[in-house]
Short mmCIF file of C-alpha atoms and ligand atoms in Angstrom, two decimals:
data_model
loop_
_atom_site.label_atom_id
_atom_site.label_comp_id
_atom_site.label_asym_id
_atom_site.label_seq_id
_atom_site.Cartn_x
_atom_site.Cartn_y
_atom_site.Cartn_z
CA UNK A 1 14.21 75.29 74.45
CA UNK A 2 11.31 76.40 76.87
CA UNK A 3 7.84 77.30 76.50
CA UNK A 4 6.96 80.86 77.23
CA UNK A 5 9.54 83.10 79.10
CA UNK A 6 11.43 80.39 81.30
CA UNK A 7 14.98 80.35 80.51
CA UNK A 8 17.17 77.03 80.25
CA UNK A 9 16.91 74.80 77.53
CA UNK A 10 20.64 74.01 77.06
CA UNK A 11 22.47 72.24 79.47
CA UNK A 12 26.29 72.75 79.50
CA UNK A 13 28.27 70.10 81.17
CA UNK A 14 31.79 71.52 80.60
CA UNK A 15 32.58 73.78 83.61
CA UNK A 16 35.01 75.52 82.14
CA UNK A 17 33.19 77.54 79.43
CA UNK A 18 30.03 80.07 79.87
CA UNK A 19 30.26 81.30 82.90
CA UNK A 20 32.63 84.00 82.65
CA UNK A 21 30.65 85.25 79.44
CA UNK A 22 28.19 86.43 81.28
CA UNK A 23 29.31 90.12 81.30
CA UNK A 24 30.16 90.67 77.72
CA UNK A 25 27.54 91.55 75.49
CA UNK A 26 25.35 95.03 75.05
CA UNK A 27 22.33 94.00 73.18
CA UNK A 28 21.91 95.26 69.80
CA UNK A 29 24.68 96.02 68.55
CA UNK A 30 25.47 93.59 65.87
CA UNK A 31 29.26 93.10 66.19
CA UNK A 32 28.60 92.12 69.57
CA UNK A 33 27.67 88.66 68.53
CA UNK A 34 30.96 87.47 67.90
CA UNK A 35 32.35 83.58 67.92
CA UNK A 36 34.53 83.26 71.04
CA UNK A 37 30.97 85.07 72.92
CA UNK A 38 28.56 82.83 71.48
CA UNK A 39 30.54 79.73 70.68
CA UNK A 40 32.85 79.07 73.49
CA UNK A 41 33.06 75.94 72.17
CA UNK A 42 33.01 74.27 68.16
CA UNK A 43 33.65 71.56 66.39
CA UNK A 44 37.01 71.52 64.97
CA UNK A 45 38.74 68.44 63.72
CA UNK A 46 35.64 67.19 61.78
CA UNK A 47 33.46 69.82 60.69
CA UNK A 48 30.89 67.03 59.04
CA UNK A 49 29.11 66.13 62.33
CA UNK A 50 27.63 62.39 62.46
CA UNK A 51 24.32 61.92 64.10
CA UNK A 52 22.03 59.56 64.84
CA UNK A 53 18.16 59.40 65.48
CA UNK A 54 17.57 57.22 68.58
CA UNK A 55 14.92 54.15 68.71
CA UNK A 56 12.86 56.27 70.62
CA UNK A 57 12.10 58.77 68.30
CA UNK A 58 8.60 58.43 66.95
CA UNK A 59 8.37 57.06 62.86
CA UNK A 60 7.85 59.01 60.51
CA UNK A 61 6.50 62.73 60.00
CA UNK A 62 8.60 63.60 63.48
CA UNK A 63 11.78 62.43 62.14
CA UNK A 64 10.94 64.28 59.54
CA UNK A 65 10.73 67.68 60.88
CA UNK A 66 13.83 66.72 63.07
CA UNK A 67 15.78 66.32 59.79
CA UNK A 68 14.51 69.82 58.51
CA UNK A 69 15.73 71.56 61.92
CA UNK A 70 19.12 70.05 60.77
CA UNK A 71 18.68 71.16 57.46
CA UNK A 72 18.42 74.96 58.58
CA UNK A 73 21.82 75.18 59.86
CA UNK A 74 23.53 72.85 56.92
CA UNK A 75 22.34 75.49 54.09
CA UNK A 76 23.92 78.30 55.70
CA UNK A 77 27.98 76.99 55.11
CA UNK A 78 29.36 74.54 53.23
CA UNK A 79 32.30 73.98 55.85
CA UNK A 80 30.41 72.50 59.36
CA UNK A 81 27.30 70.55 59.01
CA UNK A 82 25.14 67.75 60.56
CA UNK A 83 25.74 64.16 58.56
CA UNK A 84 22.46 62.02 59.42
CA UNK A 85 23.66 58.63 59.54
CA UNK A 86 21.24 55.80 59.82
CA UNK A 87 20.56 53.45 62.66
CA UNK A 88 20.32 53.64 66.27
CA UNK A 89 21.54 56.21 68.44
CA UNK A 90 22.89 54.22 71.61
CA UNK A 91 21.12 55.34 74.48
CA UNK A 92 23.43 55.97 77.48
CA UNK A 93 23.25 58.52 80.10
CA UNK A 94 22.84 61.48 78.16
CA UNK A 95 23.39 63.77 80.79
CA UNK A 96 26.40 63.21 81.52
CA UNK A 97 29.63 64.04 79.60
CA UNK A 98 31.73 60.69 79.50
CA UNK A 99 35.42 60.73 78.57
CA UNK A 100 34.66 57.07 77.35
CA UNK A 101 32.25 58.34 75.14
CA UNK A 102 33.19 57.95 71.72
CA UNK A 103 33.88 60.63 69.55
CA UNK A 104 30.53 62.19 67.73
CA UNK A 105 28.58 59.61 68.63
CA UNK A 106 25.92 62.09 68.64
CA UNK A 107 22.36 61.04 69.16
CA UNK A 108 18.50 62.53 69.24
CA UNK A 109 16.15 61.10 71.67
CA UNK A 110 12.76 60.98 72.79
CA UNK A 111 11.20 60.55 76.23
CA UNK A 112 10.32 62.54 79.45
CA UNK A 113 11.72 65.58 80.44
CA UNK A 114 9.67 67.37 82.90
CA UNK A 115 5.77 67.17 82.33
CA UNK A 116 4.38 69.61 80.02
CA UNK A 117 5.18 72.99 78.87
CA UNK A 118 8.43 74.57 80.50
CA UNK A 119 11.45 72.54 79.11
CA UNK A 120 10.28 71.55 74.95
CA UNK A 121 13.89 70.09 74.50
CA UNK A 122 17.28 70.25 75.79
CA UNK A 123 21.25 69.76 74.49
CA UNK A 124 24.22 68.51 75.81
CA UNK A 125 27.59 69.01 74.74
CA UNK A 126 30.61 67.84 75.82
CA UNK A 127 34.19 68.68 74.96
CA UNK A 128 37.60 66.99 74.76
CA UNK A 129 38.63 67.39 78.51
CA UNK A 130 40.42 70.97 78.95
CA UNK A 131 39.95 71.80 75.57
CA UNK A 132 36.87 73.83 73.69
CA UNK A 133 36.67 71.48 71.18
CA UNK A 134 33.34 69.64 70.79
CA UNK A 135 33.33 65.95 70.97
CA UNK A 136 29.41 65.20 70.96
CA UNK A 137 26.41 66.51 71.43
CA UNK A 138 23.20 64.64 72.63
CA UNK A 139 19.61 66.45 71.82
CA UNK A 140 16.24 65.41 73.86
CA UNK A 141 12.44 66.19 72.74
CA UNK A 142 9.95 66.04 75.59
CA UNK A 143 6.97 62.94 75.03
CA UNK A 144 5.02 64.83 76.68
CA UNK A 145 4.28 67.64 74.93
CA UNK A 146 1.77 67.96 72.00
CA UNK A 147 4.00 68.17 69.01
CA UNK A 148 3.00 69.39 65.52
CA UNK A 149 4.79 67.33 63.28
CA UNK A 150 3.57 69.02 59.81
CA UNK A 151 4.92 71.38 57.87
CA UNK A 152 1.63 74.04 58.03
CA UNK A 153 1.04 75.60 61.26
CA UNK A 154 0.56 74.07 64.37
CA UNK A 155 -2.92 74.91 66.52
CA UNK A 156 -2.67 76.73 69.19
CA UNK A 157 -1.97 74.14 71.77
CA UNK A 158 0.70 72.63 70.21
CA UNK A 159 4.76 73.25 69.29
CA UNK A 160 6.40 72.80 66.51
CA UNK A 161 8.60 70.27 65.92
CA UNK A 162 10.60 71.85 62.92
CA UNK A 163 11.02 75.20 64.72
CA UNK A 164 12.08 73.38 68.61
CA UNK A 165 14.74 71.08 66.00
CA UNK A 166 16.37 74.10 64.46
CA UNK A 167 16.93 75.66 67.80
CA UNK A 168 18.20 72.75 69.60
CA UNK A 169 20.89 72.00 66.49
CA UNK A 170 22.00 75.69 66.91
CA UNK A 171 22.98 74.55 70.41
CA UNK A 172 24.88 71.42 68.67
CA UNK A 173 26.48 73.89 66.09
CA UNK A 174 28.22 74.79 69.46
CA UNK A 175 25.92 77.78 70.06
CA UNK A 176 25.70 79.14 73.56
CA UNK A 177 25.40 82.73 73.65
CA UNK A 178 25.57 84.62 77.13
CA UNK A 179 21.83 84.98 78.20
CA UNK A 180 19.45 82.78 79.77
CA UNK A 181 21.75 79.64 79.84
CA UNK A 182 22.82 79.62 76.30
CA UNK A 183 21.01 82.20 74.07
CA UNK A 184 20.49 85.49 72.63
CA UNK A 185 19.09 88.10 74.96
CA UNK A 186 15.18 87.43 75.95
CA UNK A 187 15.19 91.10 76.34
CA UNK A 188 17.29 92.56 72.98
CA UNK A 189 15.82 93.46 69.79
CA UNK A 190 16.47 89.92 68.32
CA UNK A 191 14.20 88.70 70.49
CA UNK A 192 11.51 91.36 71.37
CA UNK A 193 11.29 92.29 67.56
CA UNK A 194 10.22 90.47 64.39
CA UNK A 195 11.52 88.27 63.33
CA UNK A 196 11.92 87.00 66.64
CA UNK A 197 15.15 84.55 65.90
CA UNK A 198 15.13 81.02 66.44
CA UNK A 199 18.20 81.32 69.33
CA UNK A 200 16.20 82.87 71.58
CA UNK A 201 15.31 80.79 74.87
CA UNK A 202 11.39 80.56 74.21
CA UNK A 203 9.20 79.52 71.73
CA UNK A 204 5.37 79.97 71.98
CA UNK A 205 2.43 77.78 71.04
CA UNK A 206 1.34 77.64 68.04
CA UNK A 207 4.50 79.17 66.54
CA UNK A 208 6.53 78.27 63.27
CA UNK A 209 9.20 81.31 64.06
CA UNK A 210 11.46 79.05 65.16
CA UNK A 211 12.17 77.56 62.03
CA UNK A 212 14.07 79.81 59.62
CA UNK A 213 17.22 81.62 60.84
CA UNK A 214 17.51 84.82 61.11
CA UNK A 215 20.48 87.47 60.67
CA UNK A 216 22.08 87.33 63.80
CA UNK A 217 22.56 83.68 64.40
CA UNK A 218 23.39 83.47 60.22
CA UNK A 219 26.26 85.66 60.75
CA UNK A 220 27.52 84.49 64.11
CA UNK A 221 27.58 80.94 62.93
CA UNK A 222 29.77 81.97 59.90
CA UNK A 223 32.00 83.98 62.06
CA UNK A 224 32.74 80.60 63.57
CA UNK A 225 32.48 78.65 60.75
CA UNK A 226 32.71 80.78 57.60
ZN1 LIG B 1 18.09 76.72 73.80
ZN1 LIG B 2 24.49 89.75 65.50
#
């Protein structure tokens, strides 16, 4: 997720999905946000999705909030959800889709991205090779932004933690919709009008809007998922 109106928060290492999406959808009409357009790829065989929370992750009130951005996705089905399991995450190139990788050895991290503002956080997911079955996903939070790790509202010069979670686990539920590498339209009512839903490619300062779901991505996920 990026700060202000920059797109491209999600970075999608299987070639084969996304790009010929990019034609599909008219914004606003609801039916439009259908599973094979938004998720062109999902978990399948195991719909309980281990994760881990890396060493580098700070202590505390931010694993906390990380947690709750999980949370947001695992009350809306009772069929696919994120399994916190404790202990390290494993720290390998998390760039990079590996076929050696093992399977859901999925991992959140903590350490440089690009300076501040711009990129907040990123995802990667990787596939079973020629398949659109996930195999893993690997989520990053920026150090050097100025994270709110409570549960009020963040000041002005900081983002939320909670809200920048929730997002980035949409993009581990498999979520990649056609717009701005990965999301709802920065343009359509979803994101122009309130609420402003959390799978749209921006976040602002100072905002907690990120944190609740909203209709759109609620109903697209269970189209996927039920
Ligand atoms: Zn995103
Ligand atoms: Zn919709």
């Amino acid at each position: 997720m990026k700060s202000r109106n920059k797109a491209l928060s999600t970075v999608l290492l299987d070639s084969t999905i996304a790009l010929s999406l990019a034609t599909v959808v008219l914004a606003g009409i609801a039916l439009a946000h259908s599973g094979s357009t938004y998720y062109p790829s999902k978990w399948k065989r195991d719909l309980s999705v281990a994760w881990r929370i890396d060493n580098s992750v700070p202590g505390g009130a931010f694993r906390n909030r990380i947690l709750d951005g999980a949370q947001e996705w695992n009350r809306l089905a009772p069929n696919m959800r994120f399994s916190h399991v404790g202990g390290d995450a494993t720290n390998v190139n998390i760039r990079r889709c590996s076929p050696n990788r093992p399977y859901q050895r999925d991992g959140v991290f903590y350490g440089p991205i690009d300076g501040r503002l711009n990129v907040l956080a990123f995802v990667v997911t990787c596939t079973f090779p020629g398949t659109n079955e996930l195999k893993h996903f690997q989520m990053k939070f920026d150090s050097a932004e100025n994270w709110y790790t409570g549960t009020g509202t963040p000041g002005s010069s900081a983002f939320d933690v909670w809200g920048v979670a929730a997002h980035e686990f949409g993009h581990a539920t498999g979520f990649s919709g056609p717009y701005a590498k990965g999301h709802f339209n920065p343009r359509g009512g979803v994101c122009t009008s309130s609420p402003k839903h959390t799978m749209c490619p921006t976040i602002s300062l100072g905002s907690t809007g990120s944190r609740s779901l909203e209709e759109h991505e609620r109903h697209t996920f269970r189209n996927v998922y039920g």
